[in-house]
């Protein structure tokens, strides 16, 4: 089976990638390594820099995932700073910033970068939804307990991995990666 290395320190991301790529014919191998995340305005720039930095360090072909939660009323914050914000002020801090706000619309986005035999490919998925007022659900990871995708009543933390993948930002980006793998040999 063809091997693809997923460079991530995040267990939740790896679970969702594994579920989505299960029948793709690719064996996903995890490498828990950090890479520099440059301070910039888009996920794509972060991913392009990360892919390039990892080039000499990771053998074979590999993927990385940079994601963020963009809250409309906060003009896209925490966005590219989502990991830092979760570590510092946490879910309670974000809910505090949203206290009393009527407009609770937000968007999750994932950009997946694939390095395949010297070529770089970028896949981006988005999911719109709402920030609720207090955490709900025990599954998922990160911001999942406070985000309800449009068209559902449950938070991502109230869904199984398969259910979340069927509607989420990452699930959509993974579908594009799956389609690419189907059309091209990744080894
Ligand atoms: P890597 O090693 O893959 O970089 P990370 O956790 O640092 O892992 P990011 O830089 O993409 O990943 O951080 C984005 C932050 O948003 C981080 O705190 C995640 O936990 C959170 N996050 C990413 N995807 C999410 C999702 O689908 N649901 C909830 N939270 C998510």
JSON list of C-alpha atoms and ligand atoms in Angstrom, two decimals:
[
{"chain": "A", "resi": 1, "resn": "UNK", "atom": "CA", "xyz": [0.00, 0.00, 0.00]},
{"chain": "A", "resi": 2, "resn": "UNK", "atom": "CA", "xyz": [1.20, 3.52, -0.76]},
{"chain": "A", "resi": 3, "resn": "UNK", "atom": "CA", "xyz": [2.43, 5.50, 2.24]},
{"chain": "A", "resi": 4, "resn": "UNK", "atom": "CA", "xyz": [1.64, 9.09, 3.06]},
{"chain": "A", "resi": 5, "resn": "UNK", "atom": "CA", "xyz": [3.08, 10.79, 6.16]},
{"chain": "A", "resi": 6, "resn": "UNK", "atom": "CA", "xyz": [0.84, 13.18, 8.10]},
{"chain": "A", "resi": 7, "resn": "UNK", "atom": "CA", "xyz": [2.95, 15.63, 10.11]},
{"chain": "A", "resi": 8, "resn": "UNK", "atom": "CA", "xyz": [0.83, 16.78, 13.06]},
{"chain": "A", "resi": 9, "resn": "UNK", "atom": "CA", "xyz": [0.95, 17.07, 16.84]},
{"chain": "A", "resi": 10, "resn": "UNK", "atom": "CA", "xyz": [-2.85, 17.00, 16.99]},
{"chain": "A", "resi": 11, "resn": "UNK", "atom": "CA", "xyz": [-4.57, 13.67, 17.83]},
{"chain": "A", "resi": 12, "resn": "UNK", "atom": "CA", "xyz": [-8.01, 14.90, 16.73]},
{"chain": "A", "resi": 13, "resn": "UNK", "atom": "CA", "xyz": [-6.81, 15.87, 13.26]},
{"chain": "A", "resi": 14, "resn": "UNK", "atom": "CA", "xyz": [-5.15, 12.48, 12.85]},
{"chain": "A", "resi": 15, "resn": "UNK", "atom": "CA", "xyz": [-8.38, 10.66, 13.79]},
{"chain": "A", "resi": 16, "resn": "UNK", "atom": "CA", "xyz": [-10.34, 12.60, 11.18]},
{"chain": "A", "resi": 17, "resn": "UNK", "atom": "CA", "xyz": [-7.71, 12.11, 8.45]},
{"chain": "A", "resi": 18, "resn": "UNK", "atom": "CA", "xyz": [-7.54, 8.36, 9.21]},
{"chain": "A", "resi": 19, "resn": "UNK", "atom": "CA", "xyz": [-11.32, 7.95, 8.98]},
{"chain": "A", "resi": 20, "resn": "UNK", "atom": "CA", "xyz": [-11.53, 9.87, 5.70]},
{"chain": "A", "resi": 21, "resn": "UNK", "atom": "CA", "xyz": [-8.57, 8.18, 3.99]},
{"chain": "A", "resi": 22, "resn": "UNK", "atom": "CA", "xyz": [-9.57, 4.69, 5.16]},
{"chain": "A", "resi": 23, "resn": "UNK", "atom": "CA", "xyz": [-10.57, 3.42, 1.72]},
{"chain": "A", "resi": 24, "resn": "UNK", "atom": "CA", "xyz": [-8.28, 5.63, -0.36]},
{"chain": "A", "resi": 25, "resn": "UNK", "atom": "CA", "xyz": [-5.59, 2.99, -0.90]},
{"chain": "A", "resi": 26, "resn": "UNK", "atom": "CA", "xyz": [-3.10, 5.16, 1.02]},
{"chain": "A", "resi": 27, "resn": "UNK", "atom": "CA", "xyz": [-1.56, 4.09, 4.31]},
{"chain": "A", "resi": 28, "resn": "UNK", "atom": "CA", "xyz": [-1.46, 7.17, 6.56]},
{"chain": "A", "resi": 29, "resn": "UNK", "atom": "CA", "xyz": [1.60, 7.26, 8.82]},
{"chain": "A", "resi": 30, "resn": "UNK", "atom": "CA", "xyz": [1.74, 9.80, 11.62]},
{"chain": "A", "resi": 31, "resn": "UNK", "atom": "CA", "xyz": [4.79, 11.88, 12.40]},
{"chain": "A", "resi": 32, "resn": "UNK", "atom": "CA", "xyz": [4.37, 13.99, 15.53]},
{"chain": "A", "resi": 33, "resn": "UNK", "atom": "CA", "xyz": [6.68, 16.85, 14.72]},
{"chain": "A", "resi": 34, "resn": "UNK", "atom": "CA", "xyz": [6.29, 20.61, 15.10]},
{"chain": "A", "resi": 35, "resn": "UNK", "atom": "CA", "xyz": [7.15, 23.01, 12.30]},
{"chain": "A", "resi": 36, "resn": "UNK", "atom": "CA", "xyz": [7.33, 26.81, 12.37]},
{"chain": "A", "resi": 37, "resn": "UNK", "atom": "CA", "xyz": [3.97, 28.52, 11.88]},
{"chain": "A", "resi": 38, "resn": "UNK", "atom": "CA", "xyz": [4.75, 31.94, 10.45]},
{"chain": "A", "resi": 39, "resn": "UNK", "atom": "CA", "xyz": [2.68, 34.90, 11.59]},
{"chain": "A", "resi": 40, "resn": "UNK", "atom": "CA", "xyz": [0.71, 35.88, 8.54]},
{"chain": "A", "resi": 41, "resn": "UNK", "atom": "CA", "xyz": [-2.85, 36.49, 7.43]},
{"chain": "A", "resi": 42, "resn": "UNK", "atom": "CA", "xyz": [-3.87, 33.28, 5.64]},
{"chain": "A", "resi": 43, "resn": "UNK", "atom": "CA", "xyz": [-3.82, 29.55, 6.38]},
{"chain": "A", "resi": 44, "resn": "UNK", "atom": "CA", "xyz": [-2.46, 28.92, 2.89]},
{"chain": "A", "resi": 45, "resn": "UNK", "atom": "CA", "xyz": [0.69, 30.98, 3.54]},
{"chain": "A", "resi": 46, "resn": "UNK", "atom": "CA", "xyz": [1.27, 29.08, 6.80]},
{"chain": "A", "resi": 47, "resn": "UNK", "atom": "CA", "xyz": [0.86, 25.75, 4.99]},
{"chain": "A", "resi": 48, "resn": "UNK", "atom": "CA", "xyz": [3.14, 26.67, 2.05]},
{"chain": "A", "resi": 49, "resn": "UNK", "atom": "CA", "xyz": [5.91, 27.76, 4.44]},
{"chain": "A", "resi": 50, "resn": "UNK", "atom": "CA", "xyz": [5.48, 24.62, 6.59]},
{"chain": "A", "resi": 51, "resn": "UNK", "atom": "CA", "xyz": [5.57, 22.27, 3.60]},
{"chain": "A", "resi": 52, "resn": "UNK", "atom": "CA", "xyz": [8.75, 23.89, 2.34]},
{"chain": "A", "resi": 53, "resn": "UNK", "atom": "CA", "xyz": [10.44, 23.80, 5.77]},
{"chain": "A", "resi": 54, "resn": "UNK", "atom": "CA", "xyz": [9.67, 20.08, 6.14]},
{"chain": "A", "resi": 55, "resn": "UNK", "atom": "CA", "xyz": [11.03, 19.16, 2.72]},
{"chain": "A", "resi": 56, "resn": "UNK", "atom": "CA", "xyz": [14.52, 18.14, 3.85]},
{"chain": "A", "resi": 57, "resn": "UNK", "atom": "CA", "xyz": [13.24, 16.56, 7.08]},
{"chain": "A", "resi": 58, "resn": "UNK", "atom": "CA", "xyz": [10.46, 14.18, 6.08]},
{"chain": "A", "resi": 59, "resn": "UNK", "atom": "CA", "xyz": [11.20, 11.22, 3.82]},
{"chain": "A", "resi": 60, "resn": "UNK", "atom": "CA", "xyz": [8.72, 10.50, 1.03]},
{"chain": "A", "resi": 61, "resn": "UNK", "atom": "CA", "xyz": [5.43, 12.29, 0.44]},
{"chain": "A", "resi": 62, "resn": "UNK", "atom": "CA", "xyz": [3.61, 14.07, 3.25]},
{"chain": "A", "resi": 63, "resn": "UNK", "atom": "CA", "xyz": [0.62, 16.24, 4.23]},
{"chain": "A", "resi": 64, "resn": "UNK", "atom": "CA", "xyz": [0.07, 18.97, 6.81]},
{"chain": "A", "resi": 65, "resn": "UNK", "atom": "CA", "xyz": [-3.13, 20.68, 8.04]},
{"chain": "A", "resi": 66, "resn": "UNK", "atom": "CA", "xyz": [-3.49, 24.25, 9.29]},
{"chain": "A", "resi": 67, "resn": "UNK", "atom": "CA", "xyz": [-6.89, 25.21, 10.59]},
{"chain": "A", "resi": 68, "resn": "UNK", "atom": "CA", "xyz": [-8.64, 28.08, 12.28]},
{"chain": "A", "resi": 69, "resn": "UNK", "atom": "CA", "xyz": [-11.92, 29.41, 13.63]},
{"chain": "A", "resi": 70, "resn": "UNK", "atom": "CA", "xyz": [-12.90, 32.78, 12.13]},
{"chain": "A", "resi": 71, "resn": "UNK", "atom": "CA", "xyz": [-15.60, 34.62, 14.10]},
{"chain": "A", "resi": 72, "resn": "UNK", "atom": "CA", "xyz": [-17.47, 37.24, 12.02]},
{"chain": "A", "resi": 73, "resn": "UNK", "atom": "CA", "xyz": [-18.20, 39.65, 14.88]},
{"chain": "A", "resi": 74, "resn": "UNK", "atom": "CA", "xyz": [-14.52, 39.54, 15.94]},
{"chain": "A", "resi": 75, "resn": "UNK", "atom": "CA", "xyz": [-13.44, 40.31, 12.34]},
{"chain": "A", "resi": 76, "resn": "UNK", "atom": "CA", "xyz": [-12.04, 36.82, 11.82]},
{"chain": "A", "resi": 77, "resn": "UNK", "atom": "CA", "xyz": [-10.33, 36.41, 15.22]},
{"chain": "A", "resi": 78, "resn": "UNK", "atom": "CA", "xyz": [-8.85, 33.99, 16.37]},
{"chain": "A", "resi": 79, "resn": "UNK", "atom": "CA", "xyz": [-8.26, 32.79, 12.76]},
{"chain": "A", "resi": 80, "resn": "UNK", "atom": "CA", "xyz": [-4.60, 32.01, 12.14]},
{"chain": "A", "resi": 81, "resn": "UNK", "atom": "CA", "xyz": [-3.98, 32.48, 15.89]},
{"chain": "A", "resi": 82, "resn": "UNK", "atom": "CA", "xyz": [-6.50, 29.79, 16.92]},
{"chain": "A", "resi": 83, "resn": "UNK", "atom": "CA", "xyz": [-3.96, 27.43, 18.52]},
{"chain": "A", "resi": 84, "resn": "UNK", "atom": "CA", "xyz": [-2.34, 30.23, 20.55]},
{"chain": "A", "resi": 85, "resn": "UNK", "atom": "CA", "xyz": [-5.70, 31.63, 21.69]},
{"chain": "A", "resi": 86, "resn": "UNK", "atom": "CA", "xyz": [-6.96, 28.20, 22.81]},
{"chain": "A", "resi": 87, "resn": "UNK", "atom": "CA", "xyz": [-3.76, 27.68, 24.83]},
{"chain": "A", "resi": 88, "resn": "UNK", "atom": "CA", "xyz": [-3.93, 31.12, 26.45]},
{"chain": "A", "resi": 89, "resn": "UNK", "atom": "CA", "xyz": [-7.52, 32.31, 27.05]},
{"chain": "A", "resi": 90, "resn": "UNK", "atom": "CA", "xyz": [-9.22, 28.99, 26.20]},
{"chain": "A", "resi": 91, "resn": "UNK", "atom": "CA", "xyz": [-12.86, 28.34, 25.29]},
{"chain": "A", "resi": 92, "resn": "UNK", "atom": "CA", "xyz": [-14.07, 30.40, 28.27]},
{"chain": "A", "resi": 93, "resn": "UNK", "atom": "CA", "xyz": [-12.01, 33.35, 27.10]},
{"chain": "A", "resi": 94, "resn": "UNK", "atom": "CA", "xyz": [-13.48, 33.18, 23.60]},
{"chain": "A", "resi": 95, "resn": "UNK", "atom": "CA", "xyz": [-17.02, 32.83, 25.00]},
{"chain": "A", "resi": 96, "resn": "UNK", "atom": "CA", "xyz": [-16.28, 35.88, 27.18]},
{"chain": "A", "resi": 97, "resn": "UNK", "atom": "CA", "xyz": [-15.40, 37.94, 24.10]},
{"chain": "A", "resi": 98, "resn": "UNK", "atom": "CA", "xyz": [-18.73, 36.89, 22.58]},
{"chain": "A", "resi": 99, "resn": "UNK", "atom": "CA", "xyz": [-20.79, 37.66, 25.69]},
{"chain": "A", "resi": 100, "resn": "UNK", "atom": "CA", "xyz": [-23.98, 39.55, 24.83]},
{"chain": "A", "resi": 101, "resn": "UNK", "atom": "CA", "xyz": [-23.27, 39.42, 21.08]},
{"chain": "A", "resi": 102, "resn": "UNK", "atom": "CA", "xyz": [-26.29, 38.69, 18.91]},
{"chain": "A", "resi": 103, "resn": "UNK", "atom": "CA", "xyz": [-24.31, 37.96, 15.76]},
{"chain": "A", "resi": 104, "resn": "UNK", "atom": "CA", "xyz": [-22.67, 34.61, 16.56]},
{"chain": "A", "resi": 105, "resn": "UNK", "atom": "CA", "xyz": [-21.82, 33.53, 13.00]},
{"chain": "A", "resi": 106, "resn": "UNK", "atom": "CA", "xyz": [-18.42, 31.96, 12.43]},
{"chain": "A", "resi": 107, "resn": "UNK", "atom": "CA", "xyz": [-16.49, 29.90, 9.95]},
{"chain": "A", "resi": 108, "resn": "UNK", "atom": "CA", "xyz": [-14.07, 27.04, 10.43]},
{"chain": "A", "resi": 109, "resn": "UNK", "atom": "CA", "xyz": [-11.44, 26.57, 7.75]},
{"chain": "A", "resi": 110, "resn": "UNK", "atom": "CA", "xyz": [-8.84, 23.90, 7.06]},
{"chain": "A", "resi": 111, "resn": "UNK", "atom": "CA", "xyz": [-6.06, 24.13, 4.52]},
{"chain": "A", "resi": 112, "resn": "UNK", "atom": "CA", "xyz": [-4.33, 20.86, 3.71]},
{"chain": "A", "resi": 113, "resn": "UNK", "atom": "CA", "xyz": [-0.95, 20.99, 2.01]},
{"chain": "A", "resi": 114, "resn": "UNK", "atom": "CA", "xyz": [0.28, 17.94, 0.12]},
{"chain": "A", "resi": 115, "resn": "UNK", "atom": "CA", "xyz": [3.88, 17.41, -0.97]},
{"chain": "A", "resi": 116, "resn": "UNK", "atom": "CA", "xyz": [3.80, 14.77, -3.71]},
{"chain": "A", "resi": 117, "resn": "UNK", "atom": "CA", "xyz": [6.97, 13.93, -5.63]},
{"chain": "A", "resi": 118, "resn": "UNK", "atom": "CA", "xyz": [8.21, 17.52, -5.63]},
{"chain": "A", "resi": 119, "resn": "UNK", "atom": "CA", "xyz": [4.82, 19.10, -6.36]},
{"chain": "A", "resi": 120, "resn": "UNK", "atom": "CA", "xyz": [2.77, 21.09, -3.84]},
{"chain": "A", "resi": 121, "resn": "UNK", "atom": "CA", "xyz": [-1.04, 20.92, -3.78]},
{"chain": "A", "resi": 122, "resn": "UNK", "atom": "CA", "xyz": [-3.37, 22.98, -1.58]},
{"chain": "A", "resi": 123, "resn": "UNK", "atom": "CA", "xyz": [-6.92, 21.94, -0.59]},
{"chain": "A", "resi": 124, "resn": "UNK", "atom": "CA", "xyz": [-9.14, 24.25, 1.47]},
{"chain": "A", "resi": 125, "resn": "UNK", "atom": "CA", "xyz": [-12.49, 23.41, 3.08]},
{"chain": "A", "resi": 126, "resn": "UNK", "atom": "CA", "xyz": [-14.81, 25.74, 4.96]},
{"chain": "A", "resi": 127, "resn": "UNK", "atom": "CA", "xyz": [-17.83, 25.27, 7.24]},
{"chain": "A", "resi": 128, "resn": "UNK", "atom": "CA", "xyz": [-20.12, 28.02, 8.44]},
{"chain": "A", "resi": 129, "resn": "UNK", "atom": "CA", "xyz": [-21.94, 27.87, 11.75]},
{"chain": "A", "resi": 130, "resn": "UNK", "atom": "CA", "xyz": [-22.60, 29.55, 15.11]},
{"chain": "A", "resi": 131, "resn": "UNK", "atom": "CA", "xyz": [-20.74, 30.00, 18.37]},
{"chain": "A", "resi": 132, "resn": "UNK", "atom": "CA", "xyz": [-23.05, 28.85, 21.19]},
{"chain": "A", "resi": 133, "resn": "UNK", "atom": "CA", "xyz": [-23.06, 30.40, 24.67]},
{"chain": "A", "resi": 134, "resn": "UNK", "atom": "CA", "xyz": [-21.71, 27.47, 26.71]},
{"chain": "A", "resi": 135, "resn": "UNK", "atom": "CA", "xyz": [-19.76, 24.30, 25.75]},
{"chain": "A", "resi": 136, "resn": "UNK", "atom": "CA", "xyz": [-21.74, 21.19, 24.75]},
{"chain": "A", "resi": 137, "resn": "UNK", "atom": "CA", "xyz": [-20.66, 17.63, 23.90]},
{"chain": "A", "resi": 138, "resn": "UNK", "atom": "CA", "xyz": [-17.73, 15.44, 24.89]},
{"chain": "A", "resi": 139, "resn": "UNK", "atom": "CA", "xyz": [-16.29, 14.34, 21.54]},
{"chain": "A", "resi": 140, "resn": "UNK", "atom": "CA", "xyz": [-14.02, 16.10, 19.09]},
{"chain": "A", "resi": 141, "resn": "UNK", "atom": "CA", "xyz": [-11.24, 18.46, 20.12]},
{"chain": "A", "resi": 142, "resn": "UNK", "atom": "CA", "xyz": [-10.25, 22.10, 20.32]},
{"chain": "A", "resi": 143, "resn": "UNK", "atom": "CA", "xyz": [-13.15, 24.48, 19.64]},
{"chain": "A", "resi": 144, "resn": "UNK", "atom": "CA", "xyz": [-15.62, 21.69, 18.81]},
{"chain": "A", "resi": 145, "resn": "UNK", "atom": "CA", "xyz": [-17.74, 22.09, 22.01]},
{"chain": "A", "resi": 146, "resn": "UNK", "atom": "CA", "xyz": [-18.68, 25.70, 21.12]},
{"chain": "A", "resi": 147, "resn": "UNK", "atom": "CA", "xyz": [-19.37, 25.39, 17.36]},
{"chain": "A", "resi": 148, "resn": "UNK", "atom": "CA", "xyz": [-22.68, 24.29, 15.80]},
{"chain": "A", "resi": 149, "resn": "UNK", "atom": "CA", "xyz": [-22.47, 23.90, 12.00]},
{"chain": "A", "resi": 150, "resn": "UNK", "atom": "CA", "xyz": [-25.33, 25.40, 9.95]},
{"chain": "A", "resi": 151, "resn": "UNK", "atom": "CA", "xyz": [-28.05, 22.81, 9.29]},
{"chain": "A", "resi": 152, "resn": "UNK", "atom": "CA", "xyz": [-27.49, 20.96, 12.58]},
{"chain": "A", "resi": 153, "resn": "UNK", "atom": "CA", "xyz": [-28.43, 21.39, 16.23]},
{"chain": "A", "resi": 154, "resn": "UNK", "atom": "CA", "xyz": [-25.43, 19.58, 17.70]},
{"chain": "A", "resi": 155, "resn": "UNK", "atom": "CA", "xyz": [-21.94, 20.94, 18.22]},
{"chain": "A", "resi": 156, "resn": "UNK", "atom": "CA", "xyz": [-19.06, 19.15, 16.47]},
{"chain": "A", "resi": 157, "resn": "UNK", "atom": "CA", "xyz": [-18.29, 17.73, 19.93]},
{"chain": "A", "resi": 158, "resn": "UNK", "atom": "CA", "xyz": [-21.70, 16.00, 19.88]},
{"chain": "A", "resi": 159, "resn": "UNK", "atom": "CA", "xyz": [-20.93, 14.13, 16.65]},
{"chain": "A", "resi": 160, "resn": "UNK", "atom": "CA", "xyz": [-18.96, 11.03, 15.77]},
{"chain": "A", "resi": 161, "resn": "UNK", "atom": "CA", "xyz": [-15.82, 11.44, 13.66]},
{"chain": "A", "resi": 162, "resn": "UNK", "atom": "CA", "xyz": [-17.71, 10.19, 10.58]},
{"chain": "A", "resi": 163, "resn": "UNK", "atom": "CA", "xyz": [-20.61, 12.61, 11.18]},
{"chain": "A", "resi": 164, "resn": "UNK", "atom": "CA", "xyz": [-18.26, 15.55, 11.69]},
{"chain": "A", "resi": 165, "resn": "UNK", "atom": "CA", "xyz": [-16.30, 14.68, 8.53]},
{"chain": "A", "resi": 166, "resn": "UNK", "atom": "CA", "xyz": [-19.52, 14.65, 6.50]},
{"chain": "A", "resi": 167, "resn": "UNK", "atom": "CA", "xyz": [-20.12, 18.37, 7.14]},
{"chain": "A", "resi": 168, "resn": "UNK", "atom": "CA", "xyz": [-16.90, 19.90, 8.46]},
{"chain": "A", "resi": 169, "resn": "UNK", "atom": "CA", "xyz": [-14.24, 22.16, 6.95]},
{"chain": "A", "resi": 170, "resn": "UNK", "atom": "CA", "xyz": [-11.65, 19.37, 7.33]},
{"chain": "A", "resi": 171, "resn": "UNK", "atom": "CA", "xyz": [-14.03, 16.77, 5.88]},
{"chain": "A", "resi": 172, "resn": "UNK", "atom": "CA", "xyz": [-14.44, 18.93, 2.75]},
{"chain": "A", "resi": 173, "resn": "UNK", "atom": "CA", "xyz": [-10.69, 19.49, 2.37]},
{"chain": "A", "resi": 174, "resn": "UNK", "atom": "CA", "xyz": [-10.16, 15.74, 2.88]},
{"chain": "A", "resi": 175, "resn": "UNK", "atom": "CA", "xyz": [-12.67, 14.98, 0.14]},
{"chain": "A", "resi": 176, "resn": "UNK", "atom": "CA", "xyz": [-10.57, 17.10, -2.25]},
{"chain": "A", "resi": 177, "resn": "UNK", "atom": "CA", "xyz": [-7.43, 15.25, -1.11]},
{"chain": "A", "resi": 178, "resn": "UNK", "atom": "CA", "xyz": [-9.21, 11.90, -1.65]},
{"chain": "A", "resi": 179, "resn": "UNK", "atom": "CA", "xyz": [-10.27, 12.97, -5.15]},
{"chain": "A", "resi": 180, "resn": "UNK", "atom": "CA", "xyz": [-6.70, 14.00, -5.93]},
{"chain": "A", "resi": 181, "resn": "UNK", "atom": "CA", "xyz": [-5.36, 10.64, -4.69]},
{"chain": "A", "resi": 182, "resn": "UNK", "atom": "CA", "xyz": [-7.90, 8.81, -6.86]},
{"chain": "A", "resi": 183, "resn": "UNK", "atom": "CA", "xyz": [-6.80, 10.72, -9.95]},
{"chain": "A", "resi": 184, "resn": "UNK", "atom": "CA", "xyz": [-3.04, 10.59, -9.25]},
{"chain": "A", "resi": 185, "resn": "UNK", "atom": "CA", "xyz": [-0.68, 8.04, -7.79]},
{"chain": "A", "resi": 186, "resn": "UNK", "atom": "CA", "xyz": [0.60, 9.13, -4.39]},
{"chain": "A", "resi": 187, "resn": "UNK", "atom": "CA", "xyz": [3.44, 6.96, -3.08]},
{"chain": "B", "resi": 1, "resn": "LIG", "atom": "P1", "xyz": [-0.52, 20.78, 14.16]},
{"chain": "B", "resi": 1, "resn": "LIG", "atom": "O1", "xyz": [0.61, 20.07, 14.82]},
{"chain": "B", "resi": 1, "resn": "LIG", "atom": "O2", "xyz": [-1.20, 19.96, 13.09]},
{"chain": "B", "resi": 1, "resn": "LIG", "atom": "O3", "xyz": [-0.14, 22.17, 13.66]},
{"chain": "B", "resi": 1, "resn": "LIG", "atom": "P2", "xyz": [-2.26, 22.29, 15.98]},
{"chain": "B", "resi": 1, "resn": "LIG", "atom": "O4", "xyz": [-3.19, 21.84, 17.04]},
{"chain": "B", "resi": 1, "resn": "LIG", "atom": "O5", "xyz": [-1.16, 23.26, 16.35]},
{"chain": "B", "resi": 1, "resn": "LIG", "atom": "O6", "xyz": [-1.66, 20.96, 15.29]},
{"chain": "B", "resi": 1, "resn": "LIG", "atom": "P3", "xyz": [-3.38, 24.33, 14.18]},
{"chain": "B", "resi": 1, "resn": "LIG", "atom": "O7", "xyz": [-2.16, 25.16, 14.16]},
{"chain": "B", "resi": 1, "resn": "LIG", "atom": "O8", "xyz": [-4.07, 24.08, 12.88]},
{"chain": "B", "resi": 1, "resn": "LIG", "atom": "O9", "xyz": [-3.12, 22.87, 14.79]},
{"chain": "B", "resi": 1, "resn": "LIG", "atom": "O10", "xyz": [-4.32, 24.96, 15.27]},
{"chain": "B", "resi": 1, "resn": "LIG", "atom": "C1", "xyz": [-5.58, 25.34, 15.15]},
{"chain": "B", "resi": 1, "resn": "LIG", "atom": "C2", "xyz": [-6.27, 25.40, 16.49]},
{"chain": "B", "resi": 1, "resn": "LIG", "atom": "O11", "xyz": [-7.65, 25.20, 16.20]},
{"chain": "B", "resi": 1, "resn": "LIG", "atom": "C3", "xyz": [-5.87, 24.30, 17.47]},
{"chain": "B", "resi": 1, "resn": "LIG", "atom": "O12", "xyz": [-6.01, 24.79, 18.78]},
{"chain": "B", "resi": 1, "resn": "LIG", "atom": "C4", "xyz": [-6.88, 23.19, 17.19]},
{"chain": "B", "resi": 1, "resn": "LIG", "atom": "O13", "xyz": [-7.14, 22.44, 18.35]},
{"chain": "B", "resi": 1, "resn": "LIG", "atom": "C5", "xyz": [-8.10, 23.98, 16.76]},
{"chain": "B", "resi": 1, "resn": "LIG", "atom": "N1", "xyz": [-8.81, 23.24, 15.71]},
{"chain": "B", "resi": 1, "resn": "LIG", "atom": "C6", "xyz": [-8.35, 22.88, 14.48]},
{"chain": "B", "resi": 1, "resn": "LIG", "atom": "N2", "xyz": [-9.26, 22.17, 13.82]},
{"chain": "B", "resi": 1, "resn": "LIG", "atom": "C7", "xyz": [-10.33, 22.07, 14.63]},
{"chain": "B", "resi": 1, "resn": "LIG", "atom": "C8", "xyz": [-11.57, 21.44, 14.52]},
{"chain": "B", "resi": 1, "resn": "LIG", "atom": "O14", "xyz": [-11.91, 20.72, 13.45]},
{"chain": "B", "resi": 1, "resn": "LIG", "atom": "N3", "xyz": [-12.41, 21.53, 15.55]},
{"chain": "B", "resi": 1, "resn": "LIG", "atom": "C9", "xyz": [-12.09, 22.23, 16.64]},
{"chain": "B", "resi": 1, "resn": "LIG", "atom": "N4", "xyz": [-10.93, 22.84, 16.84]},
{"chain": "B", "resi": 1, "resn": "LIG", "atom": "C10", "xyz": [-10.05, 22.77, 15.84]}
]
